[in-house]
CSV table of N, CA and C in Angstrom, one decimal:
chain,number,residue,atom,x,y,z
A,1,MET,N,-6.0,-30.5,4.1
A,1,MET,CA,-5.7,-29.1,3.9
A,1,MET,C,-7.0,-28.4,3.7
A,2,GLU,N,-7.2,-27.4,4.5
A,2,GLU,CA,-8.5,-26.7,4.5
A,2,GLU,C,-8.6,-25.8,3.2
A,3,ASP,N,-9.8,-25.5,2.7
A,3,ASP,CA,-10.0,-24.7,1.6
A,3,ASP,C,-9.9,-23.2,2.1
A,4,ARG,N,-8.9,-22.5,1.6
A,4,ARG,CA,-8.8,-21.1,2.0
A,4,ARG,C,-9.1,-20.2,0.8
A,5,SER,N,-9.7,-20.7,-0.2
A,5,SER,CA,-9.8,-19.9,-1.4
A,5,SER,C,-10.8,-18.7,-1.2
A,6,ASP,N,-11.6,-18.8,-0.1
A,6,ASP,CA,-12.6,-17.7,0.1
A,6,ASP,C,-11.9,-16.4,0.5
A,7,HIS,N,-10.7,-16.5,1.1
A,7,HIS,CA,-10.1,-15.2,1.5
A,7,HIS,C,-9.0,-14.7,0.7
A,8,PHE,N,-8.6,-15.5,-0.3
A,8,PHE,CA,-7.5,-15.0,-1.1
A,8,PHE,C,-7.8,-13.7,-1.9
A,9,PRO,N,-7.0,-12.7,-1.8
A,9,PRO,CA,-7.3,-11.5,-2.5
A,9,PRO,C,-7.1,-11.8,-4.0
A,10,LEU,N,-8.0,-11.2,-4.8
A,10,LEU,CA,-7.8,-11.3,-6.2
A,10,LEU,C,-6.8,-10.2,-6.6
A,11,CYS,N,-5.7,-10.6,-7.1
A,11,CYS,CA,-4.7,-9.6,-7.5
A,11,CYS,C,-5.4,-8.7,-8.6
A,12,THR,N,-5.4,-7.4,-8.3
A,12,THR,CA,-6.1,-6.5,-9.2
A,12,THR,C,-5.2,-5.4,-9.7
A,13,LEU,N,-4.0,-5.8,-10.0
A,13,LEU,CA,-3.0,-4.8,-10.5
A,13,LEU,C,-3.4,-4.4,-11.9
A,14,LEU,N,-3.3,-3.1,-12.2
A,14,LEU,CA,-3.7,-2.6,-13.5
A,14,LEU,C,-2.5,-2.2,-14.3
A,15,PRO,N,-2.6,-2.3,-15.7
A,15,PRO,CA,-1.5,-1.9,-16.5
A,15,PRO,C,-1.2,-0.4,-16.5
A,16,ARG,N,-0.1,0.0,-16.9
A,16,ARG,CA,0.2,1.4,-17.0
A,16,ARG,C,-0.7,2.1,-18.0
A,17,LEU,N,-1.1,3.3,-17.7
A,17,LEU,CA,-1.9,4.1,-18.6
A,17,LEU,C,-1.1,4.5,-19.9
A,18,PRO,N,-1.8,4.8,-21.0
A,18,PRO,CA,-1.1,5.3,-22.1
A,18,PRO,C,-0.5,6.6,-21.8
A,19,SER,N,0.7,6.9,-22.4
A,19,SER,CA,1.4,8.1,-22.0
A,19,SER,C,0.7,9.3,-22.8
A,20,GLU,N,0.8,10.5,-22.2
A,20,GLU,CA,0.3,11.7,-22.8
A,20,GLU,C,1.4,12.7,-22.8
A,21,PRO,N,1.6,13.5,-23.9
A,21,PRO,CA,2.7,14.4,-24.0
A,21,PRO,C,2.6,15.4,-22.8
A,22,GLY,N,3.8,15.6,-22.2
A,22,GLY,CA,3.8,16.6,-21.1
A,22,GLY,C,3.3,16.0,-19.7
A,23,MET,N,2.8,14.8,-19.7
A,23,MET,CA,2.2,14.3,-18.5
A,23,MET,C,3.1,13.2,-17.9
A,24,THR,N,3.0,13.0,-16.6
A,24,THR,CA,3.9,12.1,-15.9
A,24,THR,C,3.1,11.0,-15.3
A,25,LEU,N,3.6,9.8,-15.5
A,25,LEU,CA,3.0,8.6,-14.8
A,25,LEU,C,3.9,8.1,-13.7
A,26,LEU,N,3.3,7.5,-12.7
A,26,LEU,CA,4.1,7.1,-11.6
A,26,LEU,C,4.0,5.6,-11.4
A,27,THR,N,5.1,4.9,-11.3
A,27,THR,CA,5.1,3.5,-10.9
A,27,THR,C,5.7,3.4,-9.5
A,28,ILE,N,5.0,2.8,-8.6
A,28,ILE,CA,5.5,2.6,-7.2
A,28,ILE,C,5.8,1.1,-7.0
A,29,ARG,N,7.0,0.8,-6.7
A,29,ARG,CA,7.4,-0.5,-6.4
A,29,ARG,C,7.3,-0.7,-4.9
A,30,ILE,N,6.5,-1.6,-4.5
A,30,ILE,CA,6.4,-1.9,-3.1
A,30,ILE,C,7.5,-3.0,-2.8
A,31,GLU,N,8.5,-2.5,-2.1
A,31,GLU,CA,9.6,-3.4,-1.8
A,31,GLU,C,9.3,-4.4,-0.7
A,32,LYS,N,9.1,-3.8,0.5
A,32,LYS,CA,8.9,-4.6,1.7
A,32,LYS,C,8.3,-3.7,2.8
A,33,ILE,N,7.7,-4.4,3.8
A,33,ILE,CA,7.2,-3.7,5.0
A,33,ILE,C,7.8,-4.3,6.2
A,34,GLY,N,8.1,-3.5,7.2
A,34,GLY,CA,8.7,-3.9,8.4
A,34,GLY,C,7.7,-4.1,9.5
A,35,LEU,N,7.6,-5.2,10.1
A,35,LEU,CA,6.6,-5.5,11.1
A,35,LEU,C,7.2,-6.4,12.2
A,36,LYS,N,6.9,-6.2,13.4
A,36,LYS,CA,7.6,-7.0,14.5
A,36,LYS,C,7.2,-8.5,14.4
A,37,ASP,N,5.9,-8.7,13.9
A,37,ASP,CA,5.5,-10.1,13.8
A,37,ASP,C,5.3,-10.5,12.4
A,38,ALA,N,6.2,-10.0,11.5
A,38,ALA,CA,6.0,-10.3,10.1
A,38,ALA,C,5.8,-11.8,9.7
A,39,GLY,N,6.6,-12.6,10.4
A,39,GLY,CA,6.6,-14.0,10.1
A,39,GLY,C,5.2,-14.7,10.4
A,40,GLN,N,4.4,-14.1,11.2
A,40,GLN,CA,3.1,-14.7,11.6
A,40,GLN,C,2.0,-14.3,10.7
A,41,CYS,N,2.2,-13.4,9.8
A,41,CYS,CA,1.1,-12.9,8.9
A,41,CYS,C,0.8,-13.9,7.9
A,42,ILE,N,-0.4,-14.3,7.7
A,42,ILE,CA,-0.9,-15.3,6.8
A,42,ILE,C,-1.4,-14.6,5.5
A,43,ASP,N,-0.9,-15.0,4.4
A,43,ASP,CA,-1.3,-14.5,3.1
A,43,ASP,C,-1.4,-12.9,3.0
A,44,PRO,N,-0.3,-12.3,3.4
A,44,PRO,CA,-0.3,-10.8,3.5
A,44,PRO,C,-0.3,-10.2,2.1
A,45,TYR,N,-1.1,-9.1,1.9
A,45,TYR,CA,-1.1,-8.4,0.7
A,45,TYR,C,-1.4,-6.9,1.0
A,46,ILE,N,-1.2,-6.0,0.1
A,46,ILE,CA,-1.4,-4.6,0.3
A,46,ILE,C,-2.5,-4.1,-0.7
A,47,THR,N,-3.4,-3.3,-0.2
A,47,THR,CA,-4.4,-2.6,-1.0
A,47,THR,C,-3.9,-1.2,-1.2
A,48,VAL,N,-3.8,-0.8,-2.5
A,48,VAL,CA,-3.4,0.6,-2.8
A,48,VAL,C,-4.5,1.4,-3.3
A,49,SER,N,-4.7,2.6,-2.8
A,49,SER,CA,-5.8,3.4,-3.2
A,49,SER,C,-5.3,4.9,-3.3
A,50,VAL,N,-5.9,5.7,-4.1
A,50,VAL,CA,-5.5,7.1,-4.3
A,50,VAL,C,-6.8,7.9,-3.9
A,51,LYS,N,-6.6,8.7,-2.8
A,51,LYS,CA,-7.8,9.3,-2.2
A,51,LYS,C,-7.6,10.8,-2.2
A,52,ASP,N,-8.7,11.6,-2.2
A,52,ASP,CA,-8.6,13.0,-2.0
A,52,ASP,C,-8.8,13.3,-0.5
A,53,LEU,N,-8.8,14.5,-0.1
A,53,LEU,CA,-8.9,14.9,1.3
A,53,LEU,C,-10.1,14.4,2.0
A,54,ASN,N,-11.2,14.1,1.2
A,54,ASN,CA,-12.4,13.6,1.8
A,54,ASN,C,-12.5,12.1,1.8
A,55,GLY,N,-11.4,11.5,1.4
A,55,GLY,CA,-11.4,10.0,1.4
A,55,GLY,C,-12.1,9.4,0.2
A,56,ILE,N,-12.3,10.2,-0.9
A,56,ILE,CA,-12.9,9.7,-2.1
A,56,ILE,C,-11.9,9.1,-3.0
A,57,ASN,N,-12.2,7.9,-3.6
A,57,ASN,CA,-11.2,7.3,-4.5
A,57,ASN,C,-11.1,8.1,-5.8
A,58,LEU,N,-9.9,8.3,-6.2
A,58,LEU,CA,-9.6,9.1,-7.4
A,58,LEU,C,-9.2,8.1,-8.6
A,59,THR,N,-8.9,6.9,-8.2
A,59,THR,CA,-8.5,5.9,-9.2
A,59,THR,C,-9.0,4.6,-8.7
A,60,PRO,N,-9.1,3.5,-9.6
A,60,PRO,CA,-9.5,2.2,-9.1
A,60,PRO,C,-8.5,1.7,-8.0
A,61,VAL,N,-9.1,1.0,-7.0
A,61,VAL,CA,-8.3,0.4,-6.0
A,61,VAL,C,-7.6,-0.8,-6.5
A,62,GLN,N,-6.4,-1.0,-6.1
A,62,GLN,CA,-5.6,-2.2,-6.6
A,62,GLN,C,-5.1,-3.0,-5.4
A,63,ASP,N,-5.1,-4.3,-5.5
A,63,ASP,CA,-4.6,-5.2,-4.5
A,63,ASP,C,-3.3,-5.9,-5.1
A,64,THR,N,-2.3,-6.0,-4.3
A,64,THR,CA,-1.1,-6.7,-4.8
A,64,THR,C,-1.3,-8.2,-4.7
A,65,PRO,N,-0.5,-9.0,-5.3
A,65,PRO,CA,-0.5,-10.4,-5.0
A,65,PRO,C,-0.1,-10.7,-3.6
A,66,VAL,N,-0.3,-11.9,-3.1
A,66,VAL,CA,0.2,-12.2,-1.7
A,66,VAL,C,1.8,-12.1,-1.7
A,67,ALA,N,2.3,-11.6,-0.6
A,67,ALA,CA,3.7,-11.3,-0.5
A,67,ALA,C,4.6,-12.5,-1.0
A,68,SER,N,5.7,-12.2,-1.6
A,68,SER,CA,6.6,-13.2,-2.1
A,68,SER,C,7.3,-14.0,-1.0
A,69,ARG,N,7.7,-13.3,0.1
A,69,ARG,CA,8.4,-14.0,1.2
A,69,ARG,C,8.3,-13.2,2.4
A,70,LYS,N,8.6,-13.9,3.5
A,70,LYS,CA,8.6,-13.3,4.9
A,70,LYS,C,10.0,-13.6,5.4
A,71,GLU,N,10.6,-12.6,6.1
A,71,GLU,CA,12.0,-12.9,6.6
A,71,GLU,C,12.2,-11.9,7.8
A,72,ASP,N,12.5,-12.5,8.9
A,72,ASP,CA,12.7,-11.7,10.1
A,72,ASP,C,11.5,-10.7,10.3
A,73,THR,N,11.9,-9.5,10.3
A,73,THR,CA,10.8,-8.5,10.6
A,73,THR,C,10.3,-7.9,9.3
A,74,TYR,N,10.5,-8.5,8.2
A,74,TYR,CA,10.0,-8.0,6.9
A,74,TYR,C,9.1,-8.9,6.1
A,75,VAL,N,8.1,-8.3,5.5
A,75,VAL,CA,7.3,-9.0,4.5
A,75,VAL,C,7.7,-8.4,3.2
A,76,HIS,N,8.2,-9.2,2.3
A,76,HIS,CA,8.7,-8.8,1.0
A,76,HIS,C,7.6,-8.9,-0.1
A,77,PHE,N,7.5,-7.8,-0.9
A,77,PHE,CA,6.5,-7.8,-2.0
A,77,PHE,C,7.2,-7.7,-3.4
A,78,LYS,N,8.0,-6.7,-3.6
A,78,LYS,CA,8.7,-6.5,-4.9
A,78,LYS,C,7.6,-6.5,-6.0
A,79,VAL,N,6.6,-5.6,-5.8
A,79,VAL,CA,5.5,-5.5,-6.8
A,79,VAL,C,5.4,-4.1,-7.3
A,80,ASP,N,5.2,-3.9,-8.6
A,80,ASP,CA,5.0,-2.6,-9.1
A,80,ASP,C,3.5,-2.3,-9.2
A,81,ILE,N,3.2,-1.1,-8.7
A,81,ILE,CA,1.8,-0.5,-8.9
A,81,ILE,C,1.8,0.6,-9.9
A,82,GLU,N,1.0,0.6,-10.8
A,82,GLU,CA,0.9,1.7,-11.8
A,82,GLU,C,-0.2,2.6,-11.4
A,83,LEU,N,0.1,3.8,-11.0
A,83,LEU,CA,-0.9,4.8,-10.6
A,83,LEU,C,-1.8,5.1,-11.8
A,84,GLN,N,-3.1,5.0,-11.6
A,84,GLN,CA,-4.0,5.1,-12.7
A,84,GLN,C,-4.5,6.6,-13.0
A,85,LYS,N,-3.6,7.5,-12.8
A,85,LYS,CA,-3.9,8.9,-13.1
A,85,LYS,C,-2.5,9.6,-13.3
A,86,HIS,N,-2.5,10.5,-14.2
A,86,HIS,CA,-1.3,11.3,-14.4
A,86,HIS,C,-1.0,12.2,-13.2
A,87,VAL,N,0.2,12.2,-12.8
A,87,VAL,CA,0.6,13.0,-11.5
A,87,VAL,C,0.0,14.4,-11.6
A,88,GLU,N,0.1,15.0,-12.8
A,88,GLU,CA,-0.4,16.4,-12.9
A,88,GLU,C,-1.9,16.6,-12.7
A,89,LYS,N,-2.6,15.5,-12.8
A,89,LYS,CA,-4.1,15.5,-12.7
A,89,LYS,C,-4.5,15.2,-11.2
A,90,LEU,N,-3.6,15.0,-10.4
A,90,LEU,CA,-3.9,14.7,-9.0
A,90,LEU,C,-4.1,16.0,-8.2
A,91,THR,N,-5.2,16.2,-7.5
A,91,THR,CA,-5.5,17.5,-6.9
A,91,THR,C,-4.7,17.6,-5.6
A,92,LYS,N,-4.5,18.8,-5.2
A,92,LYS,CA,-3.8,19.1,-3.9
A,92,LYS,C,-4.5,18.4,-2.8
A,93,GLY,N,-3.7,17.8,-1.9
A,93,GLY,CA,-4.3,17.1,-0.8
A,93,GLY,C,-4.5,15.6,-1.1
A,94,THR,N,-4.3,15.2,-2.3
A,94,THR,CA,-4.4,13.8,-2.7
A,94,THR,C,-3.3,13.0,-2.0
A,95,ALA,N,-3.6,11.7,-1.6
A,95,ALA,CA,-2.6,10.9,-1.0
A,95,ALA,C,-2.8,9.4,-1.6
A,96,VAL,N,-1.6,8.7,-1.6
A,96,VAL,CA,-1.7,7.3,-2.0
A,96,VAL,C,-1.6,6.5,-0.8
A,97,PHE,N,-2.6,5.6,-0.6
A,97,PHE,CA,-2.7,4.8,0.7
A,97,PHE,C,-2.3,3.4,0.4
A,98,PHE,N,-1.6,2.8,1.4
A,98,PHE,CA,-1.2,1.4,1.4
A,98,PHE,C,-1.7,0.7,2.6
A,99,GLU,N,-2.7,-0.2,2.4
A,99,GLU,CA,-3.2,-0.9,3.6
A,99,GLU,C,-2.7,-2.3,3.6
A,100,PHE,N,-2.0,-2.7,4.7
A,100,PHE,CA,-1.4,-4.0,4.8
A,100,PHE,C,-2.5,-4.9,5.4
A,101,LYS,N,-2.8,-6.0,4.7
A,101,LYS,CA,-3.9,-6.9,5.1
A,101,LYS,C,-3.4,-8.3,5.2
A,102,HIS,N,-4.0,-9.1,6.1
A,102,HIS,CA,-3.6,-10.4,6.3
A,102,HIS,C,-4.8,-11.2,6.8
A,103,TYR,N,-4.7,-12.6,6.6
A,103,TYR,CA,-5.8,-13.5,7.0
A,103,TYR,C,-5.7,-13.9,8.4
A,104,LYS,N,-6.8,-13.9,9.1
A,104,LYS,CA,-6.9,-14.4,10.5
A,104,LYS,C,-7.7,-15.6,10.5
A,105,PRO,N,-7.1,-16.8,10.6
A,105,PRO,CA,-7.8,-18.1,10.5
A,105,PRO,C,-8.8,-18.3,11.6
A,106,LYS,N,-8.5,-17.8,12.8
A,106,LYS,CA,-9.4,-18.0,14.0
A,106,LYS,C,-10.7,-17.2,13.7
A,107,LYS,N,-10.6,-16.0,13.1
A,107,LYS,CA,-11.8,-15.2,12.9
A,107,LYS,C,-12.3,-15.4,11.4
A,108,ARG,N,-11.5,-16.2,10.6
A,108,ARG,CA,-11.9,-16.5,9.3
A,108,ARG,C,-12.2,-15.2,8.4
A,109,PHE,N,-11.4,-14.2,8.6
A,109,PHE,CA,-11.5,-13.1,7.7
A,109,PHE,C,-10.2,-12.4,7.5
A,110,THR,N,-10.1,-11.5,6.5
A,110,THR,CA,-8.9,-10.8,6.2
A,110,THR,C,-9.0,-9.4,7.0
A,111,SER,N,-8.0,-9.1,7.7
A,111,SER,CA,-8.0,-7.9,8.6
A,111,SER,C,-6.9,-7.0,8.1
A,112,THR,N,-7.2,-5.7,8.3
A,112,THR,CA,-6.2,-4.7,8.0
A,112,THR,C,-5.3,-4.5,9.2
A,113,LYS,N,-4.0,-4.7,9.1
A,113,LYS,CA,-3.1,-4.6,10.3
A,113,LYS,C,-2.7,-3.2,10.5
A,114,CYS,N,-2.3,-2.5,9.4
A,114,CYS,CA,-1.9,-1.1,9.5
A,114,CYS,C,-1.9,-0.5,8.1
A,115,PHE,N,-1.6,0.8,8.1
A,115,PHE,CA,-1.6,1.5,6.8
A,115,PHE,C,-0.5,2.5,6.8
A,116,ALA,N,-0.2,3.0,5.6
A,116,ALA,CA,0.7,4.0,5.4
A,116,ALA,C,0.2,4.9,4.2
A,117,PHE,N,0.7,6.1,4.1
A,117,PHE,CA,0.3,6.9,3.0
A,117,PHE,C,1.4,7.8,2.5
A,118,MET,N,1.3,8.2,1.3
A,118,MET,CA,2.3,9.1,0.7
A,118,MET,C,1.6,10.3,0.1
A,119,GLU,N,2.0,11.5,0.5
A,119,GLU,CA,1.3,12.7,0.0
A,119,GLU,C,2.0,13.2,-1.3
A,120,MET,N,1.4,14.1,-2.0
A,120,MET,CA,1.8,14.5,-3.3
A,120,MET,C,3.3,15.1,-3.3
A,121,ASP,N,3.7,15.8,-2.2
A,121,ASP,CA,5.0,16.3,-2.1
A,121,ASP,C,6.1,15.3,-1.9
A,122,GLU,N,5.6,14.0,-1.7
A,122,GLU,CA,6.6,12.9,-1.5
A,122,GLU,C,6.8,12.2,-2.8
A,123,ILE,N,6.1,12.6,-3.9
A,123,ILE,CA,6.3,11.9,-5.2
A,123,ILE,C,7.6,12.4,-5.8
A,124,LYS,N,8.6,11.6,-5.8
A,124,LYS,CA,9.9,12.0,-6.5
A,124,LYS,C,10.6,10.6,-6.8
A,125,PRO,N,11.4,10.6,-7.9
A,125,PRO,CA,12.0,9.3,-8.2
A,125,PRO,C,12.9,8.8,-7.1
A,126,GLY,N,13.0,7.5,-7.0
A,126,GLY,CA,13.9,6.9,-6.1
A,126,GLY,C,13.2,6.2,-4.9
A,127,PRO,N,14.1,5.8,-3.9
A,127,PRO,CA,13.5,5.1,-2.8
A,127,PRO,C,12.9,6.0,-1.8
A,128,ILE,N,11.9,5.6,-1.1
A,128,ILE,CA,11.3,6.3,0.0
A,128,ILE,C,10.8,5.3,1.1
A,129,VAL,N,10.9,5.7,2.3
A,129,VAL,CA,10.3,4.9,3.4
A,129,VAL,C,9.3,5.8,4.1
A,130,ILE,N,8.1,5.2,4.3
A,130,ILE,CA,7.0,5.9,5.0
A,130,ILE,C,6.6,5.2,6.2
A,131,GLU,N,6.1,6.0,7.2
A,131,GLU,CA,5.7,5.4,8.5
A,131,GLU,C,4.4,4.6,8.4
A,132,LEU,N,4.3,3.7,9.4
A,132,LEU,CA,3.1,2.9,9.5
A,132,LEU,C,2.2,3.4,10.6
A,133,TYR,N,0.9,3.4,10.3
A,133,TYR,CA,-0.1,3.9,11.3
A,133,TYR,C,-1.1,2.8,11.7
A,134,LYS,N,-1.6,3.0,12.9
A,134,LYS,CA,-2.6,2.0,13.4
A,134,LYS,C,-3.9,2.1,12.6
A,135,LYS,N,-4.5,0.9,12.5
A,135,LYS,CA,-5.9,0.9,11.9
A,135,LYS,C,-6.8,1.5,12.9
A,136,PRO,N,-8.0,1.9,12.6
A,136,PRO,CA,-8.6,1.8,11.2
A,136,PRO,C,-8.0,2.8,10.3
A,137,THR,N,-8.0,2.5,9.0
A,137,THR,CA,-7.4,3.4,8.0
A,137,THR,C,-8.1,4.7,8.0
A,138,ASP,N,-7.4,5.8,8.2
A,138,ASP,CA,-8.0,7.1,8.3
A,138,ASP,C,-7.7,7.9,7.0
A,139,PHE,N,-8.6,7.7,6.0
A,139,PHE,CA,-8.4,8.3,4.7
A,139,PHE,C,-8.4,9.8,4.7
A,140,LYS,N,-9.0,10.4,5.7
A,140,LYS,CA,-9.0,11.8,5.8
A,140,LYS,C,-7.8,12.4,6.5
A,141,ARG,N,-7.0,11.5,7.1
A,141,ARG,CA,-5.8,11.8,7.8
A,141,ARG,C,-6.0,12.8,8.9
A,142,LYS,N,-7.0,12.6,9.7
A,142,LYS,CA,-7.3,13.4,10.9
A,142,LYS,C,-6.7,12.9,12.2
A,143,LYS,N,-6.9,11.6,12.5
A,143,LYS,CA,-6.5,11.1,13.8
A,143,LYS,C,-5.4,10.0,13.5
A,144,LEU,N,-4.2,10.4,13.2
A,144,LEU,CA,-3.2,9.4,12.9
A,144,LEU,C,-2.5,9.0,14.2
A,145,GLN,N,-2.3,7.6,14.3
A,145,GLN,CA,-1.5,7.1,15.4
A,145,GLN,C,-0.5,6.2,14.8
A,146,LEU,N,0.8,6.4,15.2
A,146,LEU,CA,1.8,5.5,14.6
A,146,LEU,C,1.6,4.1,15.2
A,147,LEU,N,1.9,3.1,14.4
A,147,LEU,CA,1.7,1.7,14.7
A,147,LEU,C,2.6,1.3,16.0
A,148,THR,N,3.8,1.7,16.0
A,148,THR,CA,4.7,1.3,17.1
A,148,THR,C,5.7,2.4,17.3
A,149,LYS,N,6.4,2.3,18.4
A,149,LYS,CA,7.5,3.3,18.6
A,149,LYS,C,8.8,2.8,17.9
A,150,LYS,N,8.8,1.5,17.5
A,150,LYS,CA,9.9,0.9,16.8
A,150,LYS,C,9.9,1.6,15.4
A,151,PRO,N,11.1,1.7,14.8
A,151,PRO,CA,11.2,2.2,13.5
A,151,PRO,C,10.8,1.2,12.4
A,152,LEU,N,9.5,1.0,12.2
A,152,LEU,CA,9.0,0.1,11.2
A,152,LEU,C,8.4,0.9,10.1
A,153,TYR,N,8.8,0.5,8.8
A,153,TYR,CA,8.3,1.3,7.7
A,153,TYR,C,7.9,0.5,6.5
A,154,LEU,N,7.2,1.2,5.6
A,154,LEU,CA,6.9,0.6,4.3
A,154,LEU,C,8.0,1.2,3.4
A,155,HIS,N,8.7,0.3,2.7
A,155,HIS,CA,9.8,0.6,1.8
A,155,HIS,C,9.3,0.6,0.3
A,156,LEU,N,9.4,1.8,-0.3
A,156,LEU,CA,8.9,1.9,-1.7
A,156,LEU,C,10.0,2.4,-2.6
A,157,HIS,N,9.8,2.3,-3.9
A,157,HIS,CA,10.7,2.9,-4.9
A,157,HIS,C,9.8,3.4,-6.0
A,158,GLN,N,10.0,4.7,-6.3
A,158,GLN,CA,9.2,5.4,-7.2
A,158,GLN,C,9.9,5.6,-8.6
A,159,THR,N,9.2,5.4,-9.6
A,159,THR,CA,9.7,5.7,-11.0
A,159,THR,C,8.7,6.6,-11.7
A,160,LEU,N,9.2,7.8,-12.2
A,160,LEU,CA,8.4,8.7,-12.9
A,160,LEU,C,8.6,8.5,-14.4
A,161,HIS,N,7.5,8.4,-15.2
A,161,HIS,CA,7.6,8.2,-16.6
A,161,HIS,C,7.0,9.5,-17.2
A,162,LYS,N,7.9,10.3,-17.9
A,162,LYS,CA,7.4,11.5,-18.5
A,162,LYS,C,7.5,11.4,-20.0
A,163,ASP,N,6.5,11.9,-20.7
A,163,ASP,CA,6.5,11.9,-22.2
A,163,ASP,C,6.9,13.3,-22.7
């Protein structure tokens, strides 16, 4: 068995921030992502970042653990991400990015396969599905190209915590 420890993402999920009166915290559960070649992805995980319109990080970047399972055209995660900023403190134009990454043994590195993002007006409690875009990740959201013509999405569930 080859040593693949060099490419394993370090799970960098952060705990929920302390609550503040009148402020809202957001938990995003990454349920699953639909991909036509889901079963072939090796050690897939998602990097989550919160960026402003200039692509500047507004919170620490977090990596999910490797996916819990792969089935048909889905990679399942069922992982909660705690947004590291109160919703009210996010500036207009902020977006939450989800980069789907997987290991490529032939090239011996981890590659970004696609990405999705959620804008501030999409923050509301309950399930949401967002479209997948082709790499490279465009944090400024200027030249977006859908990954496929097939209806493949990132499935999320949002929970708002208000004090």
